[in-house]
Amino acid sequence: MIELKHVTRRFGNAVAVDNIDLTIETGEVCVLVGSSGCGKSTTLRMINRLLPRTDGEILVDGEDIGTMNPEQLRLNMGYVIQGTGLFPHWTVARNIAMVPQLLKWPRERIDARVHELMTLLDLDPSTHANKYPQQLSGGQAQRVGVARALAADPNILLMDEPFGALDAITRENLQLEMLRIQKQVRKTTVFVTHDIDEALKLATRIAVMDQGRIIQHDTPENILRRPATEFVENLVGKQDRGLKLMGLRTVRELMQAHPAPKRPEPGTEGLREEDSLRLALSVMLWQDTPQVPVFNSRGEETGVITRERIVREGA
Amino acid sequence: MSVNRVIAALGLLALALVWLLDLGAIQPNRIVPGTGHGLVSAVGWGGAALVTSALAGAILLAVLRVRGRYLLLLALIGLSLALLPLLLEVFASRHLPEDSPYARSSVGAGFWCLLFLLSLMLIEVVGQLGRRRGLQLLLVVVIGSSWVVFLQSDGLESLSLVREFNARPAKFEQALWTHLTLAFGAVTISAVLAFGLALKMMRSPAWQRPILGLVSFLQTIPSLAVFGLLIAPLSALVAAFPALESLGIRGIGWAPALLALIAYSLLPMVRNTFVALTEVPEELADAGRGMGMNERQLFFKLKLPLALPVIIEGVRITTIQAIGLTAVAALIGAGGFGSFIFQGLGQAAMDLVLLGALPTIVLALLADALLTMLAASFRPAAARV
């Protein structure tokens, strides 16, 4: 758990972060969202003491970080930045092994861990381990960046616009990847972005920041349904909030389940249970059908979802 | 594969020059200018035909699209270079009067041109074959050892350069060591100083302007002036502390030369070291720091390895410069190859000048090649792929 109490940061006379209070529960993904210069990166960098705070208190698991050795503190916090920050003179494997090496793990344990992480992030160890960062695509490099942050199994993950420099398709892939990994590893994550869609997709709770203050701190659904101010309302988009809400809910919630899963007839297309309602509606509009079958992860047909129900109850 | 214009043009030029210019000259003694001999006169029709056919062969191979022609060219040009001293040997045996012990043969413009142009052709061929370090090293060893064997044999004993060397082998060896000690001593000391200064500038930015200003200022003083200017203060110092004299420190000699060389080496060294260390992207340092590295680990694991190629580049420039400047330092009695140059100038003996100048050039080229290789081996592996 990370607690920020009355935290302030000034640069000269300018106030970057203005007396904020924020609690991030263990295992949740807290996304700090806001336009550039709103203080979200500054807040993140105060948590691992890359920036000193001017005033206030930051506690990690109840302990004031000001009393800890900064290097020790950071060794237990994975850190991912926009430009990846991979060392160009080190191979992929050595980059991932950075923190375990700083912690002086034995050689075999490091090798095993690197192998495990590369597999987790869908990087083939045999082809990528000995490459250099310049030989990777942007998406691969950021996967390595995430693997490096997870290497020593830290309790906390700090991510500063990690997918900001990637193209839309790669970004989407990495977001899905992150959701998948987060389900497995359950890290307490602070994630900074200016992209509200990314925030809605990844967050357990979102903290909307503006001019150094936290305007609203709530779940994605509540941010969409009950924006605290006009600023938040504009940020989430006044008009397409309905679709965004549908984007948060899964097909599983509104489908009519069959009594028992059945084998589909060959060639039928459909949706998966974990697809969003937004996708389901889009598919039905495109195919001009009133309903679509739903499959589970084993490929069995578990129910159907109707256009009518999505329109009635989706948002 | 296309026509290699570079080799063809160099070959044509070599062919023209070797026929037009004197290959060598015979001097009755050390001072009197000799009589020049063209290609045919020097080595006879047979020798001329051999040289011509070797060059024509190279031109032909450059123009024709034969498979594996660069390997053939490599063999042809490498062999020509290795056997080049044979021309001088034939020349000496044909023209040197047997009854005059002071007569000597000397190398003419045609020979120098041939040597220079063949070397350029070899560099081009090696470049076309791709960077294979083993091959380059083998070439240098084969050609170099062939020249050493020729120069040590009796056939070239009449060559003026060899005569000058044979008159003073001990002095030559001493000059070589003095030259190397002065140049590399200065480079080593200034490298250590520069590293310290660069670190100081990184820690306290207020020192950047004064330090860079000082080393730039040192660089602007003419070298001869520095050598001269140091004589008085050093003499005064020795007068005040006679103990220093027992260490060999005097107003003239190696002490002022070393000081001046260090002063000159500081600018390229400090500038390259400082720029290399500070130009490591802040984003990388931020990542390293954020992952839990302390400043010491950041320096040794990130900044220094990334800066090393540029730092070595600074060492390379400084070394070449120091080897050249050491020749000038002979003026204040520091010794080294410069002493032959200035002696030769004083006695109007051009061969003695060459005996000083040629090894200086060879030393500079060797240092350049070695340090370039060293810098390349420190570059991040991915940049080399």
XYZ file of C-alpha atoms in Angstrom:
700
model
C 0.000 0.000 0.000
C 1.219 3.467 -0.908
C -0.087 6.505 0.946
C 0.548 10.118 -0.034
C -0.358 12.596 2.692
C -0.463 16.336 1.980
C 2.332 15.948 -0.560
C 3.569 19.135 -2.211
C 6.349 19.754 -4.694
C 7.502 23.189 -5.768
C 10.018 24.045 -8.470
C 11.133 27.514 -7.430
C 7.897 29.461 -7.172
C 5.914 27.145 -9.401
C 3.796 24.543 -7.649
C 3.923 21.252 -9.559
C 2.071 19.123 -7.027
C -0.255 20.908 -4.648
C -1.027 19.231 -1.324
C -2.384 15.929 -2.628
C -3.694 12.958 -0.679
C -3.804 9.604 -2.412
C -4.013 6.022 -1.207
C -3.113 3.155 -3.501
C -4.221 -0.211 -2.162
C -2.035 -3.287 -2.435
C -2.499 -5.064 -5.760
C -4.506 -2.323 -7.474
C -3.603 -0.377 -10.588
C -3.876 3.330 -9.919
C -3.723 5.399 -13.095
C -2.764 9.054 -12.813
C -4.281 10.812 -15.799
C -4.195 14.425 -16.911
C -2.772 16.773 -19.502
C 0.955 17.442 -19.643
C 2.283 19.589 -16.824
C -0.501 18.565 -14.430
C 1.994 17.027 -11.986
C 1.317 13.342 -12.641
C 4.915 12.418 -13.528
C 6.211 14.541 -10.668
C 3.949 12.621 -8.290
C 5.241 9.300 -9.632
C 8.875 10.359 -9.352
C 8.379 11.403 -5.738
C 7.226 7.894 -4.866
C 10.640 6.401 -5.732
C 12.442 9.535 -4.546
C 13.861 10.471 -7.932
C 12.461 13.849 -6.903
C 12.457 15.042 -3.313
C 9.134 16.300 -2.028
C 8.852 19.823 -0.678
C 6.260 18.968 1.901
C 4.109 16.106 3.181
C 4.624 12.409 3.754
C 4.787 9.334 1.540
C 4.355 5.948 3.210
C 4.994 2.561 1.637
C 3.389 -0.220 3.674
C 3.201 2.203 6.569
C 6.868 3.200 6.457
C 7.983 6.743 5.609
C 10.130 6.543 2.473
C 12.119 9.555 3.651
C 13.768 7.368 6.274
C 14.760 4.646 3.809
C 17.897 4.365 1.720
C 16.799 5.584 -1.745
C 18.634 2.812 -3.638
C 17.121 0.124 -1.414
C 13.696 1.703 -1.884
C 14.028 1.705 -5.686
C 15.327 -1.856 -5.853
C 11.911 -2.895 -4.574
C 10.014 -0.760 -7.105
C 9.941 -1.677 -10.785
C 10.297 1.399 -12.971
C 9.206 1.637 -16.606
C 9.617 4.845 -18.633
C 8.407 6.021 -22.008
C 11.706 5.767 -23.910
C 12.388 2.317 -22.350
C 15.785 3.507 -21.028
C 17.384 0.192 -21.990
C 21.182 0.282 -21.830
C 22.381 0.190 -25.451
C 25.656 -1.596 -24.644
C 23.922 -4.468 -22.862
C 22.070 -7.380 -24.418
C 18.374 -7.906 -23.771
C 19.177 -10.618 -21.223
C 21.639 -8.428 -19.349
C 19.210 -5.498 -19.334
C 16.518 -7.665 -17.786
C 19.039 -9.008 -15.279
C 19.995 -5.509 -14.097
C 18.250 -5.443 -10.717
C 18.900 -9.111 -9.819
C 22.564 -8.399 -10.541
C 22.495 -5.334 -8.304
C 20.956 -7.566 -5.648
C 23.775 -10.082 -6.236
C 21.580 -13.063 -7.004
C 23.477 -16.234 -7.940
C 24.080 -16.703 -11.644
C 21.733 -19.656 -12.207
C 18.861 -17.919 -10.463
C 19.305 -14.836 -12.659
C 19.410 -16.916 -15.852
C 16.301 -18.812 -14.869
C 14.478 -15.599 -13.980
C 15.411 -13.899 -17.266
C 14.167 -16.915 -19.178
C 10.935 -16.958 -17.201
C 10.270 -13.243 -17.747
C 11.005 -13.316 -21.454
C 8.529 -16.145 -21.818
C 5.965 -14.259 -19.717
C 6.300 -11.219 -22.005
C 6.097 -13.296 -25.162
C 9.719 -12.735 -26.194
C 11.388 -15.890 -27.450
C 14.538 -16.244 -25.296
C 16.486 -18.155 -27.935
C 16.097 -15.435 -30.568
C 16.025 -12.288 -28.442
C 18.195 -12.862 -25.366
C 21.453 -11.924 -27.061
C 20.152 -9.079 -29.186
C 20.910 -5.449 -28.411
C 18.118 -2.924 -27.794
C 18.734 -1.178 -31.145
C 17.867 -4.412 -32.935
C 14.373 -4.565 -31.404
C 11.132 -2.969 -32.555
C 9.543 -0.341 -30.305
C 7.033 -2.809 -28.914
C 9.645 -5.475 -28.226
C 11.905 -2.928 -26.534
C 9.091 -1.867 -24.205
C 8.339 -5.508 -23.400
C 11.976 -5.795 -22.347
C 11.498 -2.608 -20.309
C 8.566 -4.180 -18.476
C 10.477 -7.453 -17.986
C 13.391 -5.504 -16.514
C 11.043 -3.789 -14.071
C 9.537 -7.102 -12.964
C 12.885 -8.913 -12.742
C 13.460 -8.925 -8.996
C 9.751 -9.412 -8.306
C 9.210 -6.008 -6.668
C 6.025 -5.299 -4.730
C 5.436 -2.039 -6.533
C 5.501 -1.106 -10.210
C 5.858 2.509 -11.346
C 5.085 3.150 -15.008
C 5.611 6.603 -16.527
C 3.733 6.751 -19.860
C 5.277 3.417 -20.829
C 3.298 2.976 -24.042
C 3.168 6.646 -25.040
C 5.709 6.419 -27.862
C 4.241 3.317 -29.523
C 1.889 3.106 -32.481
C -1.791 2.419 -31.814
C -1.750 -1.312 -32.610
C 1.388 -2.075 -30.596
C 0.042 0.008 -27.722
C -3.230 -1.911 -27.698
C -1.345 -5.231 -27.704
C 0.835 -4.178 -24.802
C -2.178 -2.938 -22.841
C -3.848 -6.337 -23.207
C -0.560 -7.964 -22.269
C -0.352 -5.820 -19.165
C -3.878 -6.776 -18.092
C -2.972 -10.442 -18.553
C 0.279 -10.132 -16.589
C -1.329 -8.044 -13.862
C -3.867 -10.835 -13.323
C -0.931 -13.196 -12.692
C 1.414 -11.051 -10.630
C -0.911 -8.558 -8.876
C 1.588 -5.728 -8.424
C 0.638 -2.492 -6.701
C 0.942 -0.309 -9.780
C 1.081 3.441 -10.312
C 0.606 4.180 -14.003
C 0.928 7.634 -15.531
C -0.733 8.461 -18.850
C -2.427 11.315 -20.675
C -4.625 8.889 -22.620
C -8.020 8.555 -20.903
C -8.917 5.426 -22.908
C -5.747 3.747 -21.694
C -6.637 4.785 -18.146
C -10.186 3.418 -18.421
C -8.887 0.142 -19.806
C -6.145 -0.542 -17.272
C -7.155 1.104 -14.036
C -8.639 -0.295 -10.885
C -8.991 3.314 -9.841
C -8.196 6.515 -11.728
C -6.850 9.708 -10.218
C -7.601 12.641 -12.518
C -5.061 15.426 -12.017
C -5.138 19.055 -13.062
C -2.773 21.849 -12.072
C -1.096 19.819 -9.388
C -4.281 18.687 -7.658
C -6.281 15.486 -7.735
C -9.733 16.384 -9.035
C -11.320 12.956 -8.717
C -10.110 9.575 -7.510
C -12.534 6.775 -8.307
C -13.213 3.640 -10.330
C -13.404 3.969 -14.118
C -17.156 3.390 -14.061
C -17.798 6.104 -11.477
C -15.511 8.521 -13.309
C -17.636 7.963 -16.425
C -21.010 8.027 -14.689
C -20.438 10.771 -12.168
C -17.618 13.072 -13.265
C -16.850 15.394 -10.370
C -16.221 18.522 -12.396
C -16.606 19.854 -15.894
C -12.891 19.209 -16.423
C -13.336 15.488 -15.798
C -16.474 15.467 -17.920
C -14.565 16.981 -20.838
C -11.646 14.627 -20.299
C -13.769 11.487 -20.535
C -15.737 12.930 -23.458
C -19.255 14.235 -22.899
C -20.842 12.561 -25.902
C -19.335 9.090 -26.216
C -19.461 8.162 -22.553
C -22.114 5.566 -23.346
C -19.756 3.680 -25.622
C -16.920 4.029 -23.157
C -19.053 2.520 -20.405
C -19.845 -0.378 -22.709
C -16.117 -0.713 -23.215
C -15.707 -1.402 -19.485
C -18.240 -4.255 -19.295
C -17.858 -7.736 -20.702
C -20.161 -9.833 -22.814
C -20.320 -12.313 -19.925
C -22.377 -9.868 -17.852
C -25.271 -9.511 -20.294
C -25.366 -12.761 -22.246
C -28.137 -15.314 -22.013
C -26.338 -18.459 -20.951
C -27.247 -21.860 -22.329
C -28.136 -24.461 -19.703
C -24.928 -26.297 -20.616
C -21.979 -25.429 -22.897
C -22.426 -26.999 -26.292
C -20.174 -27.716 -29.186
C -20.567 -25.082 -31.909
C -21.442 -26.009 -35.442
C -18.301 -25.763 -37.516
C -17.749 -22.383 -39.139
C -19.915 -20.292 -36.824
C -18.361 -17.036 -35.771
C -18.972 -15.352 -32.489
C -17.647 -13.378 -29.541
C -15.656 -14.432 -26.516
C -16.983 -14.045 -22.987
C -14.300 -11.537 -22.078
C -14.896 -9.275 -25.103
C -16.374 -5.877 -24.288
C -20.011 -4.961 -24.913
C -18.732 -2.185 -27.125
C -17.075 -4.706 -29.409
C -20.169 -6.908 -29.361
C -22.394 -4.014 -30.466
C -19.966 -3.038 -33.162
C -19.866 -6.601 -34.522
C -23.654 -6.797 -34.613
C -23.997 -3.421 -36.328
C -21.440 -4.419 -38.912
C -22.925 -7.868 -39.582
C -26.471 -6.477 -39.227
C -27.605 -9.318 -36.945
C -29.783 -9.054 -33.826
C -27.736 -11.628 -31.876
C -24.379 -13.367 -31.820
C -23.216 -16.623 -30.170
C -20.679 -16.400 -27.325
C -17.811 -18.833 -26.784
C -15.685 -19.563 -23.743
C -11.917 -19.949 -23.801
C -12.213 -23.665 -24.652
C -14.176 -22.813 -27.803
C -17.536 -24.094 -26.497
C -20.677 -22.079 -27.140
C -21.907 -20.912 -23.752
C -24.709 -18.524 -24.725
C -25.924 -15.741 -26.966
C -25.959 -11.975 -26.631
C -28.619 -9.782 -28.212
C -28.398 -6.287 -29.627
C -31.576 -5.304 -27.850
C -30.221 -6.118 -24.397
C -26.963 -4.271 -24.973
C -28.810 -1.162 -26.101
C -31.207 -1.393 -23.154
C -28.794 -2.191 -20.341
C -25.274 -1.769 -21.670
C -24.418 1.720 -20.444
C 30.219 -6.161 -59.935
C 31.225 -3.083 -61.811
C 34.379 -1.391 -62.988
C 36.475 -0.253 -60.047
C 37.393 3.261 -61.146
C 39.490 3.980 -58.067
C 41.962 1.182 -58.639
C 42.035 1.773 -62.396
C 42.770 5.495 -61.946
C 45.407 4.900 -59.262
C 47.021 2.232 -61.441
C 47.151 4.522 -64.473
C 48.608 7.341 -62.405
C 51.233 5.004 -60.936
C 52.115 3.750 -64.408
C 52.548 7.282 -65.726
C 54.566 8.530 -62.764
C 56.866 5.533 -62.557
C 57.805 6.072 -66.209
C 58.082 9.872 -66.002
C 59.899 10.349 -62.703
C 63.301 9.191 -61.527
C 63.193 5.867 -59.730
C 66.422 6.540 -57.874
C 69.681 8.479 -57.905
C 73.349 7.724 -57.382
C 75.330 10.181 -55.256
C 79.118 10.212 -55.178
C 78.959 11.191 -51.493
C 76.576 12.390 -48.806
C 76.323 16.063 -49.783
C 76.652 16.290 -53.564
C 73.347 15.960 -55.417
C 73.273 12.769 -57.422
C 72.367 11.850 -60.960
C 68.859 10.562 -61.409
C 67.877 7.400 -63.243
C 64.515 6.753 -64.852
C 62.754 3.401 -64.764
C 64.505 1.750 -67.704
C 67.897 3.112 -66.865
C 67.553 2.100 -63.230
C 66.348 -1.487 -63.469
C 66.785 -2.317 -67.149
C 64.143 -3.330 -69.696
C 63.387 -6.510 -67.817
C 62.622 -4.727 -64.566
C 60.631 -2.042 -66.343
C 58.559 -4.686 -68.095
C 57.846 -6.414 -64.771
C 56.707 -3.196 -63.075
C 54.614 -2.228 -66.072
C 52.949 -5.616 -66.359
C 52.146 -5.714 -62.625
C 50.447 -2.318 -62.832
C 48.734 -3.162 -66.125
C 47.496 -6.393 -64.570
C 45.995 -4.470 -61.661
C 44.277 -2.030 -64.043
C 42.954 -4.898 -66.143
C 41.568 -6.710 -63.094
C 39.916 -3.490 -61.949
C 38.183 -3.042 -65.305
C 37.269 -6.657 -66.113
C 34.404 -8.325 -64.300
C 36.166 -11.475 -63.220
C 34.911 -13.515 -60.276
C 37.130 -13.296 -57.220
C 39.074 -10.447 -58.774
C 39.548 -8.632 -55.469
C 41.385 -11.611 -54.024
C 43.590 -11.675 -57.140
C 44.157 -7.927 -56.808
C 44.991 -8.368 -53.147
C 47.611 -10.988 -53.977
C 49.052 -8.947 -56.858
C 49.295 -5.619 -55.046
C 50.380 -7.164 -51.762
C 53.157 -9.049 -53.531
C 54.220 -5.924 -55.443
C 54.462 -3.956 -52.213
C 56.373 -6.715 -50.470
C 58.877 -6.969 -53.320
C 59.242 -3.243 -53.900
C 62.674 -3.019 -52.178
C 63.929 -5.471 -54.831
C 63.781 -2.598 -57.351
C 66.209 -0.601 -55.222
C 68.478 -3.595 -54.829
C 68.650 -4.168 -58.604
C 69.186 -0.453 -59.129
C 72.088 -0.347 -56.679
C 73.752 -3.414 -58.130
C 73.563 -2.005 -61.669
C 74.748 1.531 -61.065
C 76.801 1.794 -57.893
C 80.479 2.348 -58.746
C 82.402 -0.376 -56.999
C 85.581 1.519 -56.291
C 84.151 4.519 -54.405
C 83.255 3.720 -50.788
C 81.304 6.973 -50.278
C 78.954 6.510 -53.217
C 75.389 5.806 -52.269
C 72.057 5.172 -53.905
C 69.006 7.126 -52.916
C 65.293 6.720 -53.416
C 63.706 8.852 -56.145
C 60.298 10.426 -56.590
C 59.149 7.638 -58.876
C 59.709 5.030 -56.187
C 57.934 7.069 -53.506
C 54.976 7.583 -55.850
C 54.838 3.881 -56.629
C 54.925 3.041 -52.918
C 52.233 5.583 -52.080
C 49.867 4.697 -54.926
C 50.226 0.944 -54.404
C 49.387 1.459 -50.725
C 46.269 3.415 -51.676
C 45.248 0.633 -54.065
C 45.764 -1.929 -51.315
C 43.569 0.061 -48.928
C 40.828 0.204 -51.572
C 41.033 -3.546 -52.204
C 40.903 -4.345 -48.492
C 37.899 -2.029 -48.179
C 36.127 -3.866 -51.016
C 36.805 -7.219 -49.390
C 35.093 -6.102 -46.213
C 36.487 -5.579 -42.784
C 38.354 -8.707 -41.891
C 40.811 -7.780 -39.204
C 42.833 -10.997 -39.518
C 43.441 -10.316 -43.198
C 44.585 -6.751 -42.559
C 46.967 -7.878 -39.862
C 48.379 -10.643 -42.079
C 49.032 -8.149 -44.884
C 50.840 -5.736 -42.594
C 52.976 -8.558 -41.171
C 53.878 -10.038 -44.586
C 54.758 -6.701 -46.208
C 56.502 -5.359 -43.117
C 58.662 -8.432 -42.581
C 59.568 -8.551 -46.269
C 60.835 -4.961 -46.028
C 62.794 -5.702 -42.871
C 64.478 -8.697 -44.526
C 65.393 -6.630 -47.577
C 66.716 -3.718 -45.526
C 68.912 -5.997 -43.443
C 70.374 -7.751 -46.455
C 73.613 -6.577 -48.077
C 71.933 -5.604 -51.334
C 70.528 -2.402 -49.906
C 73.603 -1.559 -47.880
C 74.412 1.254 -50.320
C 71.022 2.900 -49.848
C 71.549 6.348 -48.361
C 68.958 5.827 -45.630
C 70.568 2.556 -44.646
C 73.982 4.221 -44.673
C 72.744 6.923 -42.323
C 71.230 4.280 -40.073
C 74.312 2.096 -40.104
C 76.432 5.078 -39.110
C 74.448 5.416 -35.865
C 72.411 2.313 -34.912
C 72.791 2.922 -31.177
C 71.681 6.522 -31.548
C 68.709 5.416 -33.610
C 67.608 2.992 -30.967
C 68.065 5.601 -28.264
C 66.093 8.126 -30.325
C 63.297 5.606 -30.761
C 63.013 4.991 -27.015
C 63.267 8.670 -26.142
C 60.599 9.486 -28.703
C 58.263 6.769 -27.466
C 58.835 7.560 -23.801
C 58.230 11.283 -24.273
C 55.144 10.911 -26.460
C 53.451 8.108 -24.548
C 54.534 9.475 -21.171
C 52.914 12.787 -22.004
C 49.765 11.101 -23.305
C 49.467 8.884 -20.223
C 50.000 11.716 -17.753
C 47.632 14.036 -19.577
C 45.020 11.264 -19.832
C 45.069 10.846 -16.060
C 44.957 14.618 -15.541
C 42.189 15.036 -18.120
C 40.093 12.319 -16.513
C 40.394 14.044 -13.161
C 39.569 17.441 -14.649
C 36.565 16.041 -16.541
C 35.228 14.467 -13.338
C 35.722 17.749 -11.498
C 33.802 19.573 -14.232
C 30.962 17.059 -14.025
C 30.689 17.368 -10.259
C 30.913 21.145 -10.111
C 29.667 22.877 -13.264
C 31.161 26.167 -12.048
C 34.579 24.772 -12.959
C 33.655 24.030 -16.570
C 34.422 27.440 -18.038
C 37.718 28.070 -16.250
C 39.072 24.565 -16.974
C 38.041 24.499 -20.634
C 39.284 28.076 -21.008
C 42.676 27.200 -19.554
C 43.259 24.106 -21.681
C 42.119 25.936 -24.822
C 44.496 28.768 -23.986
C 47.393 26.315 -23.597
C 46.608 24.966 -27.039
C 46.810 28.414 -28.661
C 50.438 29.112 -27.665
C 52.805 28.162 -30.505
C 54.668 24.995 -29.598
C 58.121 26.476 -30.048
C 57.171 29.325 -27.738
C 56.113 26.925 -25.003
C 59.383 25.050 -25.260
C 61.229 28.351 -25.023
C 59.056 29.815 -22.291
C 59.594 26.859 -20.006
C 63.388 27.161 -20.042
C 63.587 30.129 -17.672
C 61.146 29.000 -14.961
C 62.546 25.479 -14.925
C 66.093 26.770 -14.636
C 65.003 28.998 -11.773
C 63.262 26.073 -10.111
C 66.355 23.905 -10.337
C 68.480 26.754 -8.995
C 66.143 27.029 -6.018
C 65.909 23.279 -5.402
C 69.190 21.661 -6.488
C 67.788 18.256 -5.548
C 65.698 18.398 -8.698
C 68.810 18.436 -10.835
C 69.746 14.953 -9.691
C 66.416 13.803 -11.154
C 67.529 15.109 -14.537
C 65.305 18.171 -14.501
C 66.867 21.150 -16.227
C 65.820 24.185 -18.230
C 66.412 22.232 -21.400
C 66.067 18.520 -22.090
C 63.225 16.162 -21.407
C 61.589 18.056 -18.540
C 60.337 21.119 -20.436
C 59.519 18.950 -23.446
C 57.341 16.655 -21.345
C 55.580 19.585 -19.670
C 54.858 21.226 -23.018
C 53.613 17.983 -24.531
C 51.280 17.457 -21.575
C 49.970 21.001 -21.895
C 49.219 20.404 -25.564
C 47.579 17.055 -24.983
C 45.168 18.379 -22.386
C 42.664 20.116 -24.673
C 41.634 17.210 -26.923
C 41.781 14.853 -23.974
C 39.726 16.961 -21.545
C 37.198 17.973 -24.182
C 36.584 14.445 -25.468
C 36.414 12.907 -22.012
C 34.039 15.564 -20.711
C 31.766 15.579 -23.761
C 31.664 11.775 -23.887
C 30.744 11.460 -20.219
C 28.139 14.221 -20.228
C 26.465 13.207 -23.476
C 25.175 9.943 -22.051
C 21.394 10.440 -22.429
C 19.718 11.652 -19.234
C 16.899 9.178 -19.898
C 19.327 6.253 -19.473
C 20.723 7.672 -16.256
C 17.160 8.219 -15.049
C 16.268 4.600 -15.826
C 19.392 3.327 -14.077
C 18.773 5.508 -11.045
C 15.107 4.507 -10.974
C 16.072 0.838 -11.000
C 18.189 1.375 -7.869
C 21.714 2.072 -9.125
C 23.798 4.410 -7.036
C 25.919 7.119 -8.655
C 29.032 4.928 -8.557
C 27.300 2.054 -10.324
C 25.800 4.478 -12.846
C 29.275 5.767 -13.632
C 31.022 2.429 -14.014
C 28.192 0.427 -15.576
C 26.609 3.057 -17.811
C 28.502 6.283 -18.361
C 32.068 5.039 -18.665
C 31.342 2.123 -21.050
C 29.273 4.366 -23.316
C 31.898 7.121 -23.234
C 34.923 4.894 -23.764
C 35.004 4.918 -27.602
C 34.936 8.729 -27.644
C 37.556 8.934 -24.897
C 39.834 6.586 -26.842
C 39.253 8.757 -29.903
C 40.622 11.648 -27.845
C 43.625 9.553 -26.862
C 44.185 8.705 -30.526
C 44.202 12.344 -31.667
C 46.436 13.297 -28.759
C 48.886 10.468 -29.385
C 49.346 11.335 -33.060
C 49.768 14.996 -32.157
C 52.262 14.171 -29.398
C 54.359 11.941 -31.680
C 54.637 14.831 -34.156
C 55.345 17.459 -31.516
C 58.038 15.340 -29.886
C 60.025 15.760 -33.104
C 59.982 19.533 -32.534
C 61.007 19.084 -28.910
C 64.447 18.017 -30.163
C 65.130 21.740 -30.532
C 65.441 22.101 -26.769
C 67.576 19.012 -26.486
C 64.901 16.499 -25.634
C 66.243 13.927 -28.109
C 64.063 11.632 -30.176
C 63.796 11.415 -33.936
C 63.624 15.189 -34.180
C 67.328 15.355 -33.410
C 68.105 13.563 -36.714
C 65.819 15.949 -38.580
C 67.474 19.072 -37.194
C 70.976 17.613 -37.556
C 70.233 16.707 -41.154
C 68.890 20.180 -41.864
C 72.019 21.684 -40.361
C 74.319 19.511 -42.462
C 72.170 19.789 -45.610
C 71.957 15.976 -45.544
C 68.419 15.163 -46.680
C 68.870 11.456 -45.988
C 69.502 12.131 -42.330
C 66.326 14.268 -42.269
C 64.446 11.323 -43.741
C 65.941 8.987 -41.148
C 64.228 11.149 -38.536
C 61.043 11.921 -40.424
C 60.115 8.484 -41.758
C 60.097 6.652 -38.398
C 58.067 9.524 -36.926
C 55.462 9.051 -39.646
C 55.474 5.266 -39.210
C 55.028 5.636 -35.435
C 52.088 7.997 -35.923
C 50.435 5.655 -38.441
C 50.918 2.658 -36.167
C 49.479 4.473 -33.158
C 46.541 5.607 -35.275
C 45.773 2.100 -36.518
C 46.095 0.465 -33.097
C 43.931 3.005 -31.283
C 41.296 2.966 -34.020
C 41.054 -0.793 -33.596
C 40.867 -0.415 -29.836
C 38.054 2.148 -30.064
C 36.130 -0.062 -32.481
C 36.351 -3.013 -30.125
C 34.798 -0.958 -27.322
C 31.872 0.274 -29.395
C 28.593 -1.395 -28.367
C 28.436 -4.678 -30.231
C 25.140 -3.822 -31.899
C 26.605 -0.726 -33.550
C 29.158 -2.925 -35.296
C 26.642 -5.331 -36.817
